[in-house]
PDB file of C-alpha atoms in Angstrom:
ATOM      1  CA  UNK A   1       0.139  -0.145  -0.215  1.00 92.00           C
ATOM      2  CA  UNK A   2       2.908   2.394   0.934  1.00 90.00           C
ATOM      3  CA  UNK A   3       4.196   1.663  -2.751  1.00 90.00           C
ATOM      4  CA  UNK A   4       1.187   1.981  -4.146  1.00 90.00           C
ATOM      5  CA  UNK A   5       1.224  -1.511  -5.462  1.00 93.00           C
ATOM      6  CA  UNK A   6      -1.990  -2.355  -3.693  1.00 94.00           C
ATOM      7  CA  UNK A   7      -5.079  -0.210  -2.964  1.00 95.00           C
ATOM      8  CA  UNK A   8      -5.384   1.310   0.549  1.00 97.00           C
ATOM      9  CA  UNK A   9      -7.390   0.037   3.028  1.00 97.00           C
ATOM     10  CA  UNK A  10      -7.477   1.522   6.614  1.00 97.00           C
ATOM     11  CA  UNK A  11      -7.952  -2.063   8.298  1.00 97.00           C
ATOM     12  CA  UNK A  12      -5.220  -3.704   6.667  1.00 97.00           C
ATOM     13  CA  UNK A  13      -2.947  -0.665   7.481  1.00 97.00           C
ATOM     14  CA  UNK A  14      -3.956  -0.967  10.813  1.00 97.00           C
ATOM     15  CA  UNK A  15      -3.072  -4.468  10.949  1.00 97.00           C
ATOM     16  CA  UNK A  16       0.165  -4.193   9.546  1.00 97.00           C
ATOM     17  CA  UNK A  17       1.031  -1.443  12.441  1.00 97.00           C
ATOM     18  CA  UNK A  18      -0.696  -3.856  14.991  1.00 98.00           C
ATOM     19  CA  UNK A  19       1.637  -6.681  13.623  1.00 97.00           C
ATOM     20  CA  UNK A  20       4.630  -4.404  14.313  1.00 96.00           C
ATOM     21  CA  UNK A  21       3.367  -3.391  17.936  1.00 96.00           C
ATOM     22  CA  UNK A  22       3.012  -7.336  18.452  1.00 96.00           C
ATOM     23  CA  UNK A  23       6.485  -8.111  17.337  1.00 95.00           C
ATOM     24  CA  UNK A  24       8.306  -5.538  19.275  1.00 94.00           C
ATOM     25  CA  UNK A  25       6.449  -6.775  22.722  1.00 94.00           C
ATOM     26  CA  UNK A  26       7.424 -10.286  21.878  1.00 96.00           C
ATOM     27  CA  UNK A  27      10.955 -10.310  19.839  1.00 92.00           C
ATOM     28  CA  UNK A  28      12.716  -8.694  22.747  1.00 91.00           C
ATOM     29  CA  UNK A  29      12.086 -11.551  25.055  1.00 94.00           C
ATOM     30  CA  UNK A  30      13.508 -13.723  22.607  1.00 94.00           C
ATOM     31  CA  UNK A  31      17.126 -13.023  23.531  1.00 94.00           C
ATOM     32  CA  UNK A  32      17.209 -13.648  27.276  1.00 94.00           C
ATOM     33  CA  UNK A  33      20.855 -13.515  29.273  1.00 91.00           C
ATOM     34  CA  UNK A  34      22.691 -16.826  28.636  1.00 91.00           C
ATOM     35  CA  UNK A  35      20.714 -17.509  24.978  1.00 93.00           C
ATOM     36  CA  UNK A  36      24.016 -15.902  23.178  1.00 92.00           C
ATOM     37  CA  UNK A  37      25.394 -19.128  22.315  1.00 91.00           C
ATOM     38  CA  UNK A  38      25.279 -21.759  19.339  1.00 90.00           C
ATOM     39  CA  UNK A  39      24.820 -20.507  15.719  1.00 89.00           C
ATOM     40  CA  UNK A  40      22.927 -17.203  15.767  1.00 89.00           C
ATOM     41  CA  UNK A  41      22.983 -14.261  13.297  1.00 92.00           C
ATOM     42  CA  UNK A  42      22.315 -12.281  16.588  1.00 94.00           C
ATOM     43  CA  UNK A  43      25.091  -9.700  17.206  1.00 95.00           C
ATOM     44  CA  UNK A  44      26.753 -10.034  20.473  1.00 95.00           C
ATOM     45  CA  UNK A  45      25.839  -6.256  21.087  1.00 96.00           C
ATOM     46  CA  UNK A  46      22.147  -7.941  21.884  1.00 96.00           C
ATOM     47  CA  UNK A  47      23.502  -9.342  25.083  1.00 96.00           C
ATOM     48  CA  UNK A  48      26.590  -6.661  25.726  1.00 95.00           C
ATOM     49  CA  UNK A  49      24.385  -3.370  25.158  1.00 96.00           C
ATOM     50  CA  UNK A  50      21.033  -5.107  26.279  1.00 95.00           C
ATOM     51  CA  UNK A  51      19.739  -1.822  27.372  1.00 95.00           C
ATOM     52  CA  UNK A  52      20.178  -0.533  24.273  1.00 96.00           C
ATOM     53  CA  UNK A  53      18.972  -3.592  22.491  1.00 96.00           C
ATOM     54  CA  UNK A  54      15.682  -3.098  24.458  1.00 96.00           C
ATOM     55  CA  UNK A  55      15.365   0.730  23.747  1.00 96.00           C
ATOM     56  CA  UNK A  56      15.362  -0.091  20.122  1.00 96.00           C
ATOM     57  CA  UNK A  57      12.405  -2.222  20.533  1.00 95.00           C
ATOM     58  CA  UNK A  58      10.675   0.038  22.595  1.00 96.00           C
ATOM     59  CA  UNK A  59      11.277   2.672  19.977  1.00 96.00           C
ATOM     60  CA  UNK A  60       9.809   0.274  17.154  1.00 96.00           C
ATOM     61  CA  UNK A  61       6.870  -0.265  19.447  1.00 96.00           C
ATOM     62  CA  UNK A  62       6.139   3.703  20.658  1.00 97.00           C
ATOM     63  CA  UNK A  63       6.366   4.503  16.664  1.00 97.00           C
ATOM     64  CA  UNK A  64       4.257   1.507  15.599  1.00 97.00           C
ATOM     65  CA  UNK A  65       1.383   2.498  18.255  1.00 97.00           C
ATOM     66  CA  UNK A  66       1.822   6.342  17.395  1.00 98.00           C
ATOM     67  CA  UNK A  67       1.375   5.263  13.523  1.00 97.00           C
ATOM     68  CA  UNK A  68      -1.733   3.278  14.587  1.00 96.00           C
ATOM     69  CA  UNK A  69      -3.391   5.935  16.242  1.00 97.00           C
ATOM     70  CA  UNK A  70      -2.457   8.677  13.722  1.00 97.00           C
ATOM     71  CA  UNK A  71      -3.353   6.389  10.430  1.00 97.00           C
ATOM     72  CA  UNK A  72      -6.432   7.270   8.918  1.00 97.00           C
ATOM     73  CA  UNK A  73      -5.596   7.725   5.141  1.00 97.00           C
ATOM     74  CA  UNK A  74      -3.081   6.614   2.676  1.00 97.00           C
ATOM     75  CA  UNK A  75      -0.761   9.620   3.398  1.00 96.00           C
ATOM     76  CA  UNK A  76      -0.841   9.244   7.191  1.00 97.00           C
ATOM     77  CA  UNK A  77      -0.118   5.584   6.720  1.00 97.00           C
ATOM     78  CA  UNK A  78       2.950   6.321   4.475  1.00 97.00           C
ATOM     79  CA  UNK A  79       4.315   8.725   7.255  1.00 97.00           C
ATOM     80  CA  UNK A  80       3.831   6.255   9.835  1.00 97.00           C
ATOM     81  CA  UNK A  81       4.712   3.224   8.075  1.00 96.00           C
ATOM     82  CA  UNK A  82       7.939   5.162   6.991  1.00 95.00           C
ATOM     83  CA  UNK A  83       8.883   6.019  10.518  1.00 96.00           C
ATOM     84  CA  UNK A  84       8.506   2.775  11.899  1.00 96.00           C
ATOM     85  CA  UNK A  85      10.476   0.741   9.357  1.00 94.00           C
ATOM     86  CA  UNK A  86      13.481   3.078   9.606  1.00 93.00           C
ATOM     87  CA  UNK A  87      13.732   1.239  13.314  1.00 92.00           C
ATOM     88  CA  UNK A  88      14.167  -1.902  11.125  1.00 89.00           C
ATOM     89  CA  UNK A  89      17.514  -1.213   9.355  1.00 86.00           C
ATOM     90  CA  UNK A  90      19.064   0.724  12.794  1.00 85.00           C
ATOM     91  CA  UNK A  91      18.529  -2.163  15.116  1.00 89.00           C
ATOM     92  CA  UNK A  92      19.676  -4.848  12.224  1.00 91.00           C
ATOM     93  CA  UNK A  93      22.787  -2.887  11.481  1.00 92.00           C
ATOM     94  CA  UNK A  94      23.459  -2.805  15.425  1.00 94.00           C
ATOM     95  CA  UNK A  95      21.958  -5.891  16.641  1.00 95.00           C
ATOM     96  CA  UNK A  96      22.243  -8.444  13.625  1.00 94.00           C
ATOM     97  CA  UNK A  97      25.320 -10.081  11.857  1.00 92.00           C
ATOM     98  CA  UNK A  98      25.110  -9.679   8.165  1.00 86.00           C
ATOM     99  CA  UNK A  99      24.919 -12.794   6.133  1.00 79.00           C
ATOM    100  CA  UNK A 100      27.372 -13.372   3.565  1.00 69.00           C
TER     101      UNK A 100
END
């Protein structure tokens, strides 16, 4: 919808943002202390800077919540979607090991 590849539907836009909220709430719990063993693409920073990791997910969740409350049409969805998805890249750069 944000790219214009599908027609805007308010309910679907809200579902997208609700999914992001849910992901933010749950994903941060998947990396408890001591889970930094074995093969993983999670960077050591997840555990070394756990407060920063949690803060990144908190910002992602807050931006998704804000987008959920502010989305009423395509233009507002584009703004919200852009704001929320900027969090993805920043978090992945810091907290994920790039695959070759």
